[in-house]
C-alpha positions as a printed NumPy array, in Angstrom:
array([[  5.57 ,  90.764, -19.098],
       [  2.842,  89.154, -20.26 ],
       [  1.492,  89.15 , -24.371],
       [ -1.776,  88.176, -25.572],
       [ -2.708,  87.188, -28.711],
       [ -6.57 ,  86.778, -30.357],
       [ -7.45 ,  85.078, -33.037],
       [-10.811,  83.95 , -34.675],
       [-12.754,  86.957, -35.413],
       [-14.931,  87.045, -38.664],
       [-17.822,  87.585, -40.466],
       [-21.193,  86.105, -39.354],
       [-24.67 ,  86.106, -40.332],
       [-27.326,  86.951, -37.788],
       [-28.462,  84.15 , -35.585],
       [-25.09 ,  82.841, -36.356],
       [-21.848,  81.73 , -34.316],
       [-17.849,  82.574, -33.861],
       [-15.456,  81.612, -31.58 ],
       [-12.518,  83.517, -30.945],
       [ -9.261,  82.607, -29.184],
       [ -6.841,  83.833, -26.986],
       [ -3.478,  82.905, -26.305],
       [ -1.361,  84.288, -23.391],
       [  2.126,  84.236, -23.451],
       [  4.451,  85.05 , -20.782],
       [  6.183,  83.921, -17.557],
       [  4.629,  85.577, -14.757],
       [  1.043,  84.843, -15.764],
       [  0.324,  83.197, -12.62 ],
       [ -2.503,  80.347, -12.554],
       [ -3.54 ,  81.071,  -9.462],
       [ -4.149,  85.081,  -9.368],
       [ -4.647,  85.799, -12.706],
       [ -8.057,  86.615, -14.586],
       [ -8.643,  86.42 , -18.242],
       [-11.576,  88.79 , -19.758],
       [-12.912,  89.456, -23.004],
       [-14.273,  93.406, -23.817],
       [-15.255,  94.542, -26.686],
       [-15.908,  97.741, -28.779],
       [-17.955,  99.116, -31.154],
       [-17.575, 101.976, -33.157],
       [-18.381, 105.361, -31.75 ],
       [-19.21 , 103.459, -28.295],
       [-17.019, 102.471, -25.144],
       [-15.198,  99.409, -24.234],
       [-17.643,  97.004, -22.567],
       [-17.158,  94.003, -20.858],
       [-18.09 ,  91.018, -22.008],
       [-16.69 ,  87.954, -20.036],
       [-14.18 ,  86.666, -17.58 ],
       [-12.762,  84.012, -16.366],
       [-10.658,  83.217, -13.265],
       [ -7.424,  81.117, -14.055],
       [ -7.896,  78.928, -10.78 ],
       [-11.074,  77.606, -10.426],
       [-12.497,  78.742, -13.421],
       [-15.56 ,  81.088, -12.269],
       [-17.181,  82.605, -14.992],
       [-18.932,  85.962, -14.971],
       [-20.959,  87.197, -18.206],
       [-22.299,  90.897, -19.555],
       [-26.11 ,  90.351, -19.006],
       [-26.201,  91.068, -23.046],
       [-24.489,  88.025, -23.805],
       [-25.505,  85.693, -20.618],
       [-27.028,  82.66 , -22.043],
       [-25.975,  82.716, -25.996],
       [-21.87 ,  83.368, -25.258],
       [-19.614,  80.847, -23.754],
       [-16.138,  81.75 , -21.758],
       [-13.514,  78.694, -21.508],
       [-10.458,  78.311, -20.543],
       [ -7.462,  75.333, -21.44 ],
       [ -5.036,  75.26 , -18.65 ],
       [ -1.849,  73.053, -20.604],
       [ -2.308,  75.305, -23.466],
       [ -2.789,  78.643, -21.85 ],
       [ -5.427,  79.865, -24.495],
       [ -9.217,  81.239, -23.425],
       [-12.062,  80.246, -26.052],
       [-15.072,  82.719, -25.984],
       [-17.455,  80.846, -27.969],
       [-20.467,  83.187, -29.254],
       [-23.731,  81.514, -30.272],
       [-27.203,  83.443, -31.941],
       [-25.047,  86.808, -32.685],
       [-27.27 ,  89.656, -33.924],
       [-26.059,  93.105, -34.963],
       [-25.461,  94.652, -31.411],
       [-22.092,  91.798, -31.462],
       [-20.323,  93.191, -33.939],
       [-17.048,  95.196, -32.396],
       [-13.565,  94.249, -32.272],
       [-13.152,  92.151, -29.373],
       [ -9.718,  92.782, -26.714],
       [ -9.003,  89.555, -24.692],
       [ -7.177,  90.97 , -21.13 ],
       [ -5.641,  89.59 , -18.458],
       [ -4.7  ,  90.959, -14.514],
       [ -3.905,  89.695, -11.178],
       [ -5.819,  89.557,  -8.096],
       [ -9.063,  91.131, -10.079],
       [-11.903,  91.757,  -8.428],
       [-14.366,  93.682, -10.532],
       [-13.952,  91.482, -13.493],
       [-16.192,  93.96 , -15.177],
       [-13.804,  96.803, -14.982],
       [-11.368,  97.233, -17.785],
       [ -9.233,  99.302, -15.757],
       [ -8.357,  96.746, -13.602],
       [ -6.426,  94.283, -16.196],
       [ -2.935,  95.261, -16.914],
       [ -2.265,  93.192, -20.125],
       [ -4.415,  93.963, -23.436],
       [ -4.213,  91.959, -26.97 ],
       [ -4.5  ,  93.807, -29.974],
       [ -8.377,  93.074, -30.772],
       [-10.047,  90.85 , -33.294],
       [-12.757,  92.223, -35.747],
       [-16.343,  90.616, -35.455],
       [-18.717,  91.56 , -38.171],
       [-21.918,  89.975, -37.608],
       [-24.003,  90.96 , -41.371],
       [-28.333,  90.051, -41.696]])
C-alpha cells in the first residue's frame, strides 16, 4: 500500500508562484518502476494532467499548458516530488492530486496510476 500526501497549495496572485509537495509513503513504492504525476482539477471540468516524473532516471513529461513556467522534481532520500509553478494565471487554479503507479506508460493518463493523495487547493486571484 502506498499513501501520498500534498502539501503547499495556496493563494497566489497572477503572474505569481507556488510550489506544492508531495510525500509518498509506503513500502512497495519501488524506485525503479514507479512514476509520480501531478493532475489537477478545476471546478465543473475534468482531471487533467499536469506532470510526471519517472522515479529512476527522472524523465520529465509536462501538459503543453504548463511546459515552460511549471517545474516537476523529485528527492530520492526523502521520497517527496516538488512541482514548482512559476507565472500562474487564472486557468491554474484547481486542486491539484499528486499520483503514483508502476510500470506507467502514458504518464498522461490518470487511469493508469493506482495511488491518489487527497488534493491541495490552488487559488491563483488578479
Amino acid at each position: 500500500q502506498i499513501r501520498l500526501v500534498e502539501s503547499g497549495g495556496g493563494l497566489a496572485q497572477v503572474g505569481g508562484s507556488l510550489s506544492l509537495n508531495c510525500e509518498v509513503f509506503g513500502r512497495t513504492f519501488n524506485r525503479y518502476r514507479n512514476t509520480v504525476g501531478w493532475f489537477r482539477q478545476a471546478p465543473g471540468k475534468e482531471r487533467e494532467f499536469v506532470a510526471a516524473i519517472t522515479w529512476e532516471r527522472g524523465t520529465t513529461y509536462y501538459a503543453d499548458s504548463v511546459k515552460g513556467r511549471f517545474t516537476i522534481s523529485r528527492d530520492n532520500a526523502k521520497l517527496t516530488v516538488d512541482l514548482q509553478m512559476n507565472n500562474l494565471n487564472s486557468e491554474d487554479a484547481a486542486i491539484y492530486f499528486c499520483a503514483t503507479g508502476r510500470n506507467v506508460i502514458s504518464t498522461m493518463i490518470d487511469s493508469k496510476y493506482e495511488y491518489w493523495g487527497q488534493g491541495t487547493q490552488v487559488t491563483v486571484s488578479s
